[in-house]
Amino acid sequence: MKTNTQIKGMEKLPTGIAGLDWVCDGGFPKNRTTLVCGTAGSGKTLFAAQFLAEGIQQTNESGLFVTFEESPDDIRNNVGSLGWNVPLWEKQKKWVFVNASPRMEEQVVGEYDLTAFLVRIEKAIKEVNAKRVVIDSLGAIFSQFTIETIVRRELFRIVNALKEMGITSMMTAERDTEYGRVSRHSVEEFVADNVIILRNVLDQERRRRTLEVLKLRGSSHQKGECPFTILPKTGLELMPISFIALEQKSTSKRIRSGKKEVDDMCGGGFFRDSIILVSGPTGTGKTLLASEFIMGGAKSGERSLYFAFEESHEQLSRNATSWGMDFDELEKTGKLKMVCCYPETANLEEHLINMKRVIEEFKPQRIAVDSLSALERTAIRRGFRDFVLCLTAFIKKQQIAGLFTSTSPSLLGGLSVTEAHISTITDSIILLRYLEMAGEMRRGITVLKMRGSKHDKEIREYTIDEKGLHIGAPVNKVTGILTGHLKYLSKEDALEMSMSESEA
Amino acid sequence: MEEKPEGVFTLFVAGGSSRSRTAIASLRQICAEHFPNDCDLTIVDVLKEPELAEEKNVLATPTLIREKPLPSVRLIGDLSDKVRLLAYLNLPSHQASEAKSQS
């Protein structure tokens, strides 16, 4: 990860935690203390442990863990499941504990300071040549030593000592509410110039974890709450949303959609790095179009990844077979990978991270997501938009073409909620709609938007049979298709239409 | 059988600060007055022996750990407050002990 040294101001230490260094514009301020505040269960201790673990694994920097609450054994066990072998690191002198977990009750007789604590910290730092220190948590110090003025004075001393030793440290502190004062005992006022808040908010019956950089003294950082998730194998991972858009290169290279008529309607195919949204009510052939997209890729020797959130692997293969496409063969030859799961099995953040992982492993040139609206069921509105933004940015950066499907709720006309949220994010929008014409349900396709290119503005009728999708002539004698209120332009047209039908 | 000392104390101090001196003096007085024959008093300077502070999980200085007589007691502070000190150590005040010895 690249260090983003500020021209003027603070040097940064990359933490190595996925996404965090971007949010902090390079990492934590070097040789300084960063305070991490959060309510119970917000992930503070894990965050602290990860700060040390990433230091050891990525930059070979040793760390000291000062624990006031859990015993070192508890911490060793708890993070063991993340694949962090703390006992081994302790043997290798990369990790050391100062165990300040609760002991026998101490009575106060006269004045005291916490010199013994400071001395223990200094000794442990020297022992492993630590560059990173975490203290978990400050709230526990306040409950062990009840004279607040003494604790404040001593913490101030410790923070200064760490700074002089060239240590980049993280201290955790408790919060009482998700949106209230920064921390219990207002430690942020005297401990650190740098404050990060972890939240675990219940929003529309779902837990949403976010991280907010409240301040990083003397340096820039991203503002606002950034969603994150805690993964069973790798720990904390952030989803920086706005990273997006800015660094995307755009290409004028075209790829085949898999359907010549669709390519023509789009002015010569999709763009290599574009995101196409295919929207339509149930039964209009979205999955079919997505499958054509994959076949189109296979014909040009490209690898495709199919994320299915509505249908099982068997169903998809069977569908494809019925249209004359052999998905099983494509999978065997490594041209296709299908990932099928129910949206409810994970929250959106987890889905995103899983998808990113699969993409990184499989390295496809095309991705189909069928459907986005199924995923939307598991999300709160804001979270969903963030999800689409992140996914879009991620796949564009790798020059992957993405085709997302979205089910519109009404059979005739109308935009779905999904589209309303993400239509500005996608490069192209293809609408599939039912047309009620002369007492018959027909289907119409149109390219609503094609960023950076001319495209067919007409609505064309299409049919679906055992050979797939067939796009026909423009339906230019009716209006109101998109609104669902169809009107013939004139009586004669209506008559002609029904005449031609009876002929057919 | 060897006679075990009646009082076993470990006092953790940080160097020769005034708090350290006050605590040491105070504890010596306790030893002299209450355990005149057999008081085992260890003074640990955490600046010189931080590993002992780690072993006993000592954070504050001065910290007094009384291992005997049981029950063990942990006190923090410069031990300047005699009344509380004796109360926490569950020892009679000096006057009271004199009165007891006279009777």
Coordinates of C-alpha atoms in Angstrom, one line a residue:
Chain A
M1 CA 0.0 0.0 0.0
K2 CA 1.4 3.4 -0.8
T3 CA 2.3 5.9 1.8
N4 CA 0.7 9.2 1.2
T5 CA 3.1 11.6 2.8
Q6 CA 1.7 15.0 3.2
I7 CA 3.6 17.9 1.7
K8 CA 3.0 19.9 4.8
G9 CA 2.1 18.2 8.1
M10 CA 1.9 14.7 9.4
E11 CA 3.8 11.7 8.2
K12 CA 1.6 8.6 8.0
L13 CA 2.0 5.0 9.0
P14 CA 0.1 2.7 6.7
T15 CA -2.0 0.4 9.0
G16 CA -2.4 -2.3 6.4
I17 CA -6.1 -2.7 7.3
A18 CA -8.0 -3.0 4.0
G19 CA -9.6 0.4 3.1
L20 CA -8.5 2.2 6.3
D21 CA -5.4 3.7 4.8
W22 CA -7.4 5.2 2.1
V23 CA -9.9 6.7 4.5
C24 CA -7.0 8.1 6.6
D25 CA -5.2 9.4 3.5
G26 CA -2.2 7.1 4.0
G27 CA -2.6 5.7 7.4
F28 CA -2.4 6.8 11.1
P29 CA -0.3 9.8 11.9
K30 CA 3.2 8.4 12.6
N31 CA 4.5 8.6 16.1
R32 CA 1.2 9.7 17.4
T33 CA -1.7 8.3 19.3
T34 CA -5.0 7.6 17.6
L35 CA -8.1 7.1 19.7
V36 CA -10.6 4.6 18.6
C37 CA -14.0 5.1 20.3
G38 CA -17.0 2.8 20.0
T39 CA -19.9 1.3 21.9
A40 CA -19.8 -2.2 23.4
G41 CA -19.5 -4.7 20.5
S42 CA -18.4 -2.2 17.9
G43 CA -15.2 -4.1 17.2
K44 CA -12.6 -2.0 19.2
T45 CA -10.5 -4.9 20.5
L46 CA -10.4 -6.7 17.2
F47 CA -9.4 -3.4 15.5
A48 CA -6.6 -3.0 18.0
A49 CA -5.4 -6.6 17.5
Q50 CA -5.5 -6.2 13.8
F51 CA -3.5 -3.0 13.9
L52 CA -0.7 -5.1 15.4
A53 CA -1.3 -8.1 13.3
E54 CA -1.1 -6.2 10.0
G55 CA 2.1 -4.5 11.2
I56 CA 3.7 -7.9 11.8
Q57 CA 2.5 -9.5 8.6
Q58 CA 2.8 -6.6 6.2
T59 CA 5.6 -4.4 7.3
N60 CA 7.4 -6.6 9.9
E61 CA 6.8 -4.1 12.7
S62 CA 6.6 -5.6 16.2
G63 CA 3.7 -4.6 18.4
L64 CA 2.8 -4.3 22.1
F65 CA -0.7 -5.1 23.3
V66 CA -1.7 -3.5 26.6
T67 CA -4.8 -5.2 27.8
F68 CA -7.0 -3.8 30.6
E69 CA -10.0 -5.9 30.2
E70 CA -9.5 -9.3 28.6
S71 CA -6.7 -11.6 29.7
P72 CA -3.9 -12.2 27.2
D73 CA -5.1 -15.8 26.9
D74 CA -8.6 -14.6 25.9
I75 CA -7.1 -12.4 23.2
R76 CA -4.8 -15.1 21.9
N77 CA -7.8 -17.4 21.6
N78 CA -10.2 -14.9 20.1
V79 CA -7.9 -13.7 17.3
G80 CA -6.6 -17.2 16.7
S81 CA -9.6 -17.9 14.6
L82 CA -8.6 -15.1 12.3
G83 CA -5.4 -16.9 11.5
W84 CA -3.2 -14.7 13.7
N85 CA -0.9 -16.9 15.6
V86 CA -0.1 -14.7 18.6
P87 CA 1.7 -17.3 20.7
L88 CA 4.1 -17.9 17.7
W89 CA 4.6 -14.1 17.3
E90 CA 5.3 -13.9 21.0
K91 CA 8.1 -16.5 20.6
Q92 CA 9.5 -14.6 17.6
K93 CA 9.5 -11.4 19.7
K94 CA 7.1 -9.7 17.4
W95 CA 4.2 -9.4 19.8
V96 CA 4.2 -8.8 23.5
F97 CA 1.5 -8.3 26.1
V98 CA 1.4 -6.0 29.1
N99 CA -1.2 -7.6 31.2
A100 CA -3.1 -5.0 33.1
S101 CA -6.3 -7.0 33.3
P102 CA -8.2 -6.7 36.6
R103 CA -6.4 -8.0 39.7
M104 CA -7.1 -7.9 43.4
E105 CA -8.8 -4.8 44.5
E106 CA -6.5 -2.0 45.5
Q107 CA -7.3 0.5 48.2
V108 CA -6.0 4.1 47.9
V109 CA -3.9 5.4 50.8
G110 CA -2.4 8.8 49.7
E111 CA -1.0 10.0 46.5
Y112 CA 0.1 7.8 43.6
D113 CA 1.0 7.9 39.9
L114 CA 1.2 5.2 37.2
T115 CA 5.0 5.2 36.8
A116 CA 5.1 1.4 37.2
F117 CA 2.7 1.1 34.2
L118 CA 4.8 3.4 32.1
V119 CA 7.9 1.5 33.0
R120 CA 6.3 -1.8 32.0
I121 CA 5.2 -0.3 28.7
E122 CA 8.7 1.0 28.0
K123 CA 10.3 -2.3 29.0
A124 CA 7.9 -4.3 26.7
I125 CA 8.6 -1.9 23.8
K126 CA 12.3 -2.4 24.1
E127 CA 11.9 -6.2 24.5
V128 CA 10.5 -6.6 21.0
N129 CA 11.6 -3.3 19.5
A130 CA 7.9 -2.4 19.0
K131 CA 6.8 0.2 16.5
R132 CA 3.1 -0.2 17.2
V133 CA 1.3 -0.1 20.6
V134 CA -2.3 -0.6 21.5
I135 CA -4.0 0.1 24.8
D136 CA -7.3 -1.5 25.2
S137 CA -9.2 0.2 26.8
L138 CA -8.9 3.6 28.5
G139 CA -12.3 3.2 30.1
A140 CA -11.0 0.3 32.1
I141 CA -8.1 2.4 33.4
F142 CA -10.7 4.9 34.7
S143 CA -12.6 2.1 36.4
Q144 CA -9.4 0.7 38.0
F145 CA -8.2 4.1 39.2
T146 CA -11.0 6.2 40.2
I147 CA -9.3 9.6 40.7
E148 CA -9.9 11.0 37.3
T149 CA -7.4 13.9 37.5
I150 CA -4.6 11.4 38.2
V151 CA -5.6 9.1 35.3
R152 CA -5.7 12.1 32.9
R153 CA -2.3 13.3 34.0
E154 CA -0.8 9.9 33.7
L155 CA -2.3 9.1 30.3
F156 CA -1.0 12.4 29.1
R157 CA 2.5 11.3 30.3
I158 CA 2.2 8.0 28.6
V159 CA 1.1 9.5 25.3
N160 CA 4.1 11.8 25.4
A161 CA 6.4 9.0 26.3
L162 CA 5.2 7.0 23.3
K163 CA 5.6 9.9 21.0
E164 CA 9.2 10.4 22.2
M165 CA 9.9 6.7 21.6
G166 CA 8.7 7.0 18.0
I167 CA 5.7 4.8 18.6
T168 CA 2.5 4.9 16.5
S169 CA -0.2 3.9 18.9
M170 CA -3.9 3.2 19.1
M171 CA -6.0 3.5 22.3
T172 CA -9.6 2.4 22.5
A173 CA -12.3 4.1 24.5
E174 CA -15.9 3.4 25.3
R175 CA -18.9 5.3 24.1
D176 CA -22.3 5.2 25.6
T177 CA -24.4 5.9 22.5
E178 CA -23.9 5.7 18.8
Y179 CA -24.6 9.4 18.2
G180 CA -23.7 11.2 21.4
R181 CA -20.5 12.5 22.9
V182 CA -17.3 11.2 21.5
S183 CA -16.2 9.1 24.5
R184 CA -16.9 8.3 28.1
H185 CA -14.7 10.4 30.4
S186 CA -14.1 12.7 27.3
V187 CA -10.7 11.1 26.9
E188 CA -10.4 12.5 23.4
E189 CA -9.9 16.0 24.9
F190 CA -6.6 15.2 26.3
V191 CA -5.3 11.9 24.9
A192 CA -5.2 12.2 21.1
D193 CA -5.4 14.6 18.3
N194 CA -6.7 11.8 16.2
V195 CA -10.1 10.3 16.7
I196 CA -11.8 7.4 14.9
I197 CA -15.4 6.3 15.8
L198 CA -16.7 2.8 15.2
R199 CA -20.4 2.4 15.0
N200 CA -22.7 -0.6 15.1
V201 CA -26.1 0.9 14.3
L202 CA -29.4 -0.8 14.1
D203 CA -31.0 0.6 11.0
Q204 CA -34.2 -0.8 9.5
E205 CA -33.7 -3.9 11.5
R206 CA -30.2 -4.5 10.2
R207 CA -26.9 -4.0 11.8
R208 CA -24.6 -1.7 9.9
R209 CA -21.0 -1.2 11.0
T210 CA -19.3 2.1 10.1
L211 CA -16.1 3.8 10.8
E212 CA -15.7 7.5 10.8
V213 CA -12.5 9.5 11.0
L214 CA -13.5 12.4 13.2
K215 CA -10.2 14.1 13.1
L216 CA -6.6 13.6 12.2
R217 CA -4.7 16.5 13.4
G218 CA -2.5 18.2 10.8
S219 CA -3.6 16.0 7.9
S220 CA -6.4 15.2 5.6
H221 CA -8.8 12.3 5.7
Q222 CA -12.1 11.2 4.3
K223 CA -15.2 12.6 5.9
G224 CA -18.3 10.7 7.0
E225 CA -19.1 7.2 7.9
C226 CA -17.5 4.4 5.9
P227 CA -19.2 1.0 6.1
F228 CA -17.0 -1.9 7.2
T229 CA -17.5 -5.5 7.9
I230 CA -15.7 -8.1 10.1
L231 CA -14.8 -11.2 8.2
P232 CA -14.2 -14.5 9.9
K233 CA -10.9 -15.0 8.2
T234 CA -9.3 -11.6 7.7
G235 CA -10.9 -9.3 10.3
L236 CA -11.9 -5.8 9.6
E237 CA -12.4 -4.6 6.1
L238 CA -13.6 -1.2 5.0
M239 CA -15.6 -0.3 2.0
P240 CA -14.4 3.2 1.0
I241 CA -17.2 4.5 -1.1
S242 CA -16.0 7.6 -2.7
F243 CA -12.8 6.1 -4.0
I244 CA -14.4 5.6 -7.1
A245 CA -15.0 7.5 -10.3
L246 CA -11.9 9.6 -10.0
E247 CA -9.2 7.2 -11.0
Q248 CA -11.3 5.4 -13.7
K249 CA -9.9 5.4 -17.1
S250 CA -12.4 5.1 -19.8
T251 CA -12.0 3.2 -23.0
S252 CA -13.6 3.4 -26.3
K253 CA -13.0 -0.2 -27.0
R254 CA -16.2 -2.1 -27.7
I255 CA -17.2 -5.6 -26.8
R256 CA -20.0 -7.8 -28.2
S257 CA -23.1 -8.1 -26.1
G258 CA -23.7 -11.6 -27.4
K259 CA -26.6 -10.4 -29.6
K260 CA -25.9 -8.6 -32.8
E261 CA -29.1 -6.6 -32.7
V262 CA -28.3 -5.4 -29.2
D263 CA -24.9 -4.3 -30.3
D264 CA -26.5 -2.4 -33.2
M265 CA -28.9 -0.7 -30.9
C266 CA -26.0 0.3 -28.7
G267 CA -24.1 1.9 -31.6
G268 CA -21.7 -1.0 -32.0
G269 CA -21.6 -3.0 -28.7
F270 CA -20.9 -2.2 -25.1
F271 CA -17.8 -0.4 -23.9
R272 CA -15.1 -2.6 -22.4
D273 CA -15.2 -1.0 -19.0
S274 CA -18.9 -0.2 -18.8
I275 CA -21.7 -1.2 -16.5
I276 CA -24.9 -2.1 -18.2
L277 CA -28.2 -2.2 -16.3
V278 CA -30.9 -4.4 -17.8
S279 CA -34.2 -3.6 -16.2
G280 CA -37.5 -5.3 -16.7
P281 CA -40.4 -7.1 -15.0
T282 CA -40.4 -10.8 -14.3
G283 CA -40.4 -12.9 -17.4
T284 CA -39.0 -10.4 -19.9
G285 CA -35.8 -12.2 -20.5
K286 CA -33.3 -10.5 -18.2
T287 CA -31.6 -13.8 -17.3
L288 CA -31.6 -14.6 -21.0
L289 CA -29.9 -11.4 -21.9
A290 CA -27.3 -12.0 -19.2
S291 CA -26.7 -15.4 -20.5
E292 CA -26.3 -14.0 -24.1
F293 CA -23.8 -11.6 -22.6
I294 CA -21.8 -14.5 -21.3
M295 CA -22.0 -16.5 -24.5
G296 CA -20.8 -13.3 -26.3
G297 CA -17.8 -13.3 -24.1
A298 CA -17.1 -16.9 -24.6
K299 CA -17.2 -16.5 -28.3
S300 CA -14.5 -13.8 -28.1
G301 CA -12.4 -16.0 -25.8
E302 CA -13.3 -14.0 -22.6
R303 CA -13.9 -15.4 -19.2
S304 CA -17.2 -14.6 -17.4
L305 CA -18.4 -14.7 -13.9
Y306 CA -22.1 -15.1 -13.2
F307 CA -23.4 -14.0 -9.8
A308 CA -26.9 -15.5 -9.4
F309 CA -29.0 -14.4 -6.4
E310 CA -32.3 -15.7 -7.6
E311 CA -31.6 -19.1 -9.2
S312 CA -29.6 -22.1 -8.4
H313 CA -26.7 -23.4 -10.4
E314 CA -28.9 -26.2 -11.8
Q315 CA -31.7 -23.9 -12.8
L316 CA -29.3 -21.6 -14.7
S317 CA -27.7 -24.5 -16.5
R318 CA -31.1 -25.8 -17.5
N319 CA -32.3 -22.4 -18.7
A320 CA -29.1 -22.0 -20.7
T321 CA -29.5 -25.4 -22.2
S322 CA -33.1 -24.6 -23.2
W323 CA -31.7 -21.6 -25.2
G324 CA -29.0 -23.8 -26.8
M325 CA -26.2 -22.6 -24.6
D326 CA -23.9 -25.1 -22.9
F327 CA -22.9 -23.5 -19.6
D328 CA -21.6 -26.8 -18.1
E329 CA -19.1 -27.0 -21.0
L330 CA -18.1 -23.3 -20.5
E331 CA -17.5 -24.0 -16.8
K332 CA -15.4 -27.1 -17.6
T333 CA -13.1 -25.1 -19.9
G334 CA -12.8 -22.3 -17.4
K335 CA -14.7 -19.8 -19.5
L336 CA -17.4 -19.4 -16.9
K337 CA -17.8 -19.5 -13.2
M338 CA -21.2 -19.4 -11.7
V339 CA -21.6 -18.3 -8.1
C340 CA -25.1 -18.8 -6.7
C341 CA -26.3 -17.9 -3.3
Y342 CA -29.4 -16.5 -1.7
P343 CA -29.1 -12.8 -0.9
E344 CA -30.2 -13.4 2.7
T345 CA -27.2 -15.5 3.5
A346 CA -25.0 -12.4 4.2
N347 CA -25.3 -8.7 4.5
L348 CA -24.4 -6.4 1.7
E349 CA -20.9 -5.6 2.9
E350 CA -20.2 -9.3 3.1
H351 CA -21.6 -9.9 -0.3
L352 CA -19.4 -7.2 -1.7
I353 CA -16.3 -8.5 -0.1
N354 CA -17.0 -12.0 -1.2
M355 CA -17.7 -10.9 -4.7
K356 CA -14.5 -8.9 -4.8
R357 CA -12.6 -11.9 -3.6
V358 CA -14.1 -14.2 -6.3
I359 CA -13.4 -11.6 -9.0
E360 CA -9.8 -11.3 -7.9
E361 CA -9.4 -15.0 -7.9
F362 CA -11.1 -15.7 -11.2
K363 CA -10.1 -12.6 -13.1
P364 CA -13.0 -12.5 -15.5
Q365 CA -13.4 -10.0 -18.4
R366 CA -17.2 -10.0 -17.9
I367 CA -19.4 -10.1 -14.9
A368 CA -23.2 -10.7 -14.7
V369 CA -25.1 -9.9 -11.6
D370 CA -28.6 -11.4 -11.6
S371 CA -30.2 -9.7 -10.0
L372 CA -29.4 -6.5 -8.2
S373 CA -32.9 -6.1 -7.0
A374 CA -32.7 -9.4 -5.1
L375 CA -29.7 -8.0 -3.3
E376 CA -31.5 -4.8 -2.6
R377 CA -33.9 -6.8 -0.4
T378 CA -31.1 -7.3 2.1
A379 CA -30.1 -3.7 2.4
I380 CA -31.1 -0.4 3.6
R381 CA -31.4 2.3 0.9
R382 CA -28.2 4.1 1.6
G383 CA -26.3 0.9 2.0
F384 CA -27.5 -0.4 -1.3
R385 CA -26.3 2.6 -3.2
D386 CA -22.9 2.4 -1.6
F387 CA -22.8 -1.3 -2.5
V388 CA -23.4 -0.6 -6.1
L389 CA -21.0 2.2 -6.2
C390 CA -18.2 0.1 -4.7
L391 CA -18.9 -2.9 -6.9
T392 CA -19.0 -0.7 -10.0
A393 CA -15.8 1.1 -9.1
F394 CA -14.1 -2.1 -8.4
I395 CA -14.9 -3.9 -11.6
K396 CA -14.4 -0.8 -13.8
K397 CA -10.9 -0.4 -12.3
Q398 CA -10.1 -3.8 -13.6
Q399 CA -11.5 -3.1 -17.0
I400 CA -14.3 -5.6 -16.6
A401 CA -17.6 -5.2 -18.3
G402 CA -20.6 -5.7 -15.9
L403 CA -24.1 -6.5 -16.7
F404 CA -26.5 -6.1 -13.9
T405 CA -30.2 -7.1 -14.0
S406 CA -32.9 -5.5 -12.1
T407 CA -36.5 -6.6 -11.7
S408 CA -39.1 -3.8 -12.0
P409 CA -42.0 -4.3 -9.7
S410 CA -44.9 -3.6 -12.0
L411 CA -45.5 -5.6 -15.2
L412 CA -46.2 -2.6 -17.3
G413 CA -44.0 0.4 -17.4
G414 CA -42.5 2.1 -14.3
L415 CA -38.9 2.3 -13.0
S416 CA -37.9 0.2 -10.1
V417 CA -36.5 1.5 -6.9
T418 CA -33.2 -0.1 -7.8
E419 CA -33.0 1.9 -11.0
A420 CA -33.9 5.2 -9.3
H421 CA -30.9 4.7 -7.0
I422 CA -28.3 3.5 -9.4
S423 CA -29.3 4.7 -12.8
T424 CA -26.7 7.5 -12.5
I425 CA -24.0 5.0 -11.7
T426 CA -24.4 2.8 -14.7
D427 CA -23.2 3.6 -18.1
S428 CA -25.9 2.0 -20.1
I429 CA -29.5 1.1 -19.4
I430 CA -31.5 -1.3 -21.4
L431 CA -35.2 -1.5 -20.7
L432 CA -37.3 -4.6 -21.3
R433 CA -41.0 -4.0 -21.1
Y434 CA -44.3 -5.7 -21.7
L435 CA -46.4 -4.1 -24.3
E436 CA -50.1 -4.8 -24.2
M437 CA -51.0 -4.5 -27.8
A438 CA -54.3 -5.5 -29.4
G439 CA -55.2 -7.8 -26.6
E440 CA -51.8 -9.5 -26.5
M441 CA -48.8 -9.2 -24.3
R442 CA -45.8 -8.5 -26.4
R443 CA -42.3 -7.4 -25.4
G444 CA -40.3 -4.3 -26.2
I445 CA -36.7 -3.5 -25.7
T446 CA -35.0 -0.1 -25.8
V447 CA -31.7 1.4 -25.0
L448 CA -32.5 4.2 -22.6
K449 CA -29.0 5.4 -22.1
M450 CA -25.6 4.7 -23.6
R451 CA -22.9 6.9 -22.1
G452 CA -20.4 8.2 -24.6
S453 CA -22.1 6.9 -27.7
K454 CA -24.9 7.3 -30.0
H455 CA -27.6 4.6 -29.7
D456 CA -30.9 3.5 -31.2
K457 CA -33.7 5.6 -29.6
E458 CA -36.4 3.3 -30.8
I459 CA -38.4 0.8 -28.9
R460 CA -38.2 -2.5 -30.7
E461 CA -40.4 -5.5 -30.3
Y462 CA -38.7 -8.8 -29.5
T463 CA -39.7 -12.4 -29.0
I464 CA -38.2 -15.2 -27.0
D465 CA -38.2 -18.8 -28.2
E466 CA -36.0 -21.9 -27.8
K467 CA -33.2 -20.2 -29.7
G468 CA -33.2 -17.2 -27.5
L469 CA -34.0 -13.6 -28.1
H470 CA -35.1 -12.2 -31.4
I471 CA -35.3 -8.4 -31.9
G472 CA -37.6 -7.1 -34.5
A473 CA -38.9 -3.9 -35.9
P474 CA -39.5 -0.7 -34.0
V475 CA -42.8 -0.2 -32.3
N476 CA -43.3 3.3 -33.5
K477 CA -47.0 3.6 -33.6
V478 CA -47.7 3.6 -30.0
T479 CA -46.7 5.8 -27.1
G480 CA -46.7 5.5 -23.4
I481 CA -44.9 2.2 -23.2
L482 CA -42.6 3.3 -20.5
T483 CA -45.4 4.7 -18.4
G484 CA -47.5 1.6 -18.9
H485 CA -50.3 3.6 -20.4
L486 CA -50.2 2.5 -24.0
K487 CA -51.9 4.7 -26.7
Y488 CA -52.0 4.2 -30.4
L489 CA -51.1 7.3 -32.3
S490 CA -54.3 7.1 -34.4
K491 CA -57.3 4.9 -34.9
E492 CA -56.0 3.8 -38.3
D493 CA -52.8 2.6 -36.7
A494 CA -54.7 0.6 -34.2
L495 CA -56.7 -1.0 -36.9
E496 CA -53.7 -1.7 -39.0
M497 CA -52.0 -3.3 -36.1
S498 CA -54.8 -5.7 -35.4
M499 CA -55.1 -6.4 -39.1
S500 CA -51.4 -7.3 -39.4
E501 CA -51.8 -9.5 -36.4
S502 CA -54.7 -11.4 -37.7
E503 CA -52.7 -11.9 -40.9
A504 CA -49.7 -13.2 -39.1
Chain B
M1 CA 11.1 -25.5 62.8
E2 CA 12.3 -22.1 61.6
E3 CA 10.1 -19.3 62.7
K4 CA 8.3 -17.6 59.8
P5 CA 8.2 -13.8 59.8
E6 CA 4.9 -12.5 60.9
G7 CA 4.7 -9.7 58.4
V8 CA 5.7 -10.0 54.7
F9 CA 5.4 -6.8 52.7
T10 CA 6.5 -5.8 49.2
L11 CA 6.6 -2.2 48.4
F12 CA 6.9 -1.0 44.7
V13 CA 8.3 2.5 44.3
A14 CA 9.6 4.5 41.5
G15 CA 13.1 5.7 42.2
G16 CA 13.8 8.1 45.0
S17 CA 10.8 10.4 44.6
S18 CA 9.3 12.1 47.6
R19 CA 6.3 9.8 47.3
S20 CA 8.7 6.8 47.5
R21 CA 10.4 8.2 50.5
T22 CA 7.1 8.9 52.3
A23 CA 5.8 5.4 51.6
I24 CA 9.1 3.7 52.7
A25 CA 9.2 5.6 55.9
S26 CA 5.6 4.9 56.6
L27 CA 5.9 1.2 56.0
R28 CA 9.1 1.0 58.2
Q29 CA 7.2 2.5 61.0
I30 CA 4.4 0.0 60.7
C31 CA 7.0 -2.8 60.7
A32 CA 8.7 -1.4 63.8
E33 CA 5.5 -0.9 65.7
H34 CA 3.5 -3.9 64.7
F35 CA 6.0 -6.6 63.7
P36 CA 9.0 -5.6 65.8
N37 CA 10.7 -9.0 65.7
D38 CA 9.9 -10.5 62.4
C39 CA 9.0 -8.2 59.5
D40 CA 10.1 -9.1 56.0
L41 CA 10.1 -6.0 54.0
T42 CA 11.1 -5.9 50.3
I43 CA 11.4 -2.7 48.5
V44 CA 11.3 -2.9 44.7
D45 CA 12.3 0.0 42.5
V46 CA 10.3 -0.5 39.4
L47 CA 12.7 1.7 37.4
K48 CA 15.4 -0.9 38.1
E49 CA 13.2 -4.1 38.2
P50 CA 10.3 -3.6 35.9
E51 CA 9.9 -7.3 35.4
L52 CA 8.8 -7.6 39.1
A53 CA 6.1 -5.0 38.4
E54 CA 5.0 -7.0 35.4
E55 CA 4.9 -10.2 37.4
K56 CA 2.7 -8.8 40.1
N57 CA 0.7 -6.7 37.6
V58 CA 1.6 -3.4 39.4
L59 CA 0.6 -0.2 37.6
A60 CA 0.6 2.4 40.3
T61 CA 3.5 3.6 42.4
P62 CA 3.8 3.3 45.2
T63 CA 2.0 0.0 45.5
L64 CA 2.1 -2.1 48.7
I65 CA 1.4 -5.8 48.7
R66 CA 1.0 -7.5 52.0
E67 CA 1.4 -11.2 51.6
K68 CA 1.3 -11.9 55.4
P69 CA -0.5 -11.9 57.6
L70 CA -3.4 -13.2 55.5
P71 CA -5.6 -12.1 53.9
S72 CA -3.3 -10.4 51.4
V73 CA -3.9 -6.7 50.8
R74 CA -3.0 -4.4 48.0
L75 CA -2.7 -0.7 48.6
I76 CA -1.7 2.1 46.3
G77 CA -0.5 5.6 47.3
D78 CA 2.3 7.1 49.5
L79 CA 0.8 5.5 52.6
S80 CA 0.8 9.0 54.3
D81 CA -2.7 8.6 55.6
K82 CA -1.9 6.6 58.8
V83 CA -5.5 6.1 59.9
R84 CA -6.6 4.6 56.6
L85 CA -3.4 2.6 56.3
L86 CA -3.9 0.9 59.6
A87 CA -7.6 0.4 58.9
Y88 CA -6.9 -1.3 55.5
L89 CA -4.2 -3.4 57.1
N90 CA -6.6 -4.2 59.9
L91 CA -4.0 -3.2 62.5
P92 CA -4.8 -1.5 65.8
S93 CA -3.7 2.1 66.0
H94 CA -0.4 2.6 68.0
Q95 CA -2.1 4.1 71.1
A96 CA -4.5 1.2 71.1
S97 CA -1.8 -1.4 70.9
E98 CA 0.1 0.3 73.7
A99 CA -2.9 0.3 75.9
K100 CA -3.3 -3.4 75.1
S101 CA 0.3 -4.2 76.1
Q102 CA -0.1 -2.3 79.4
S103 CA -3.2 -4.0 80.4

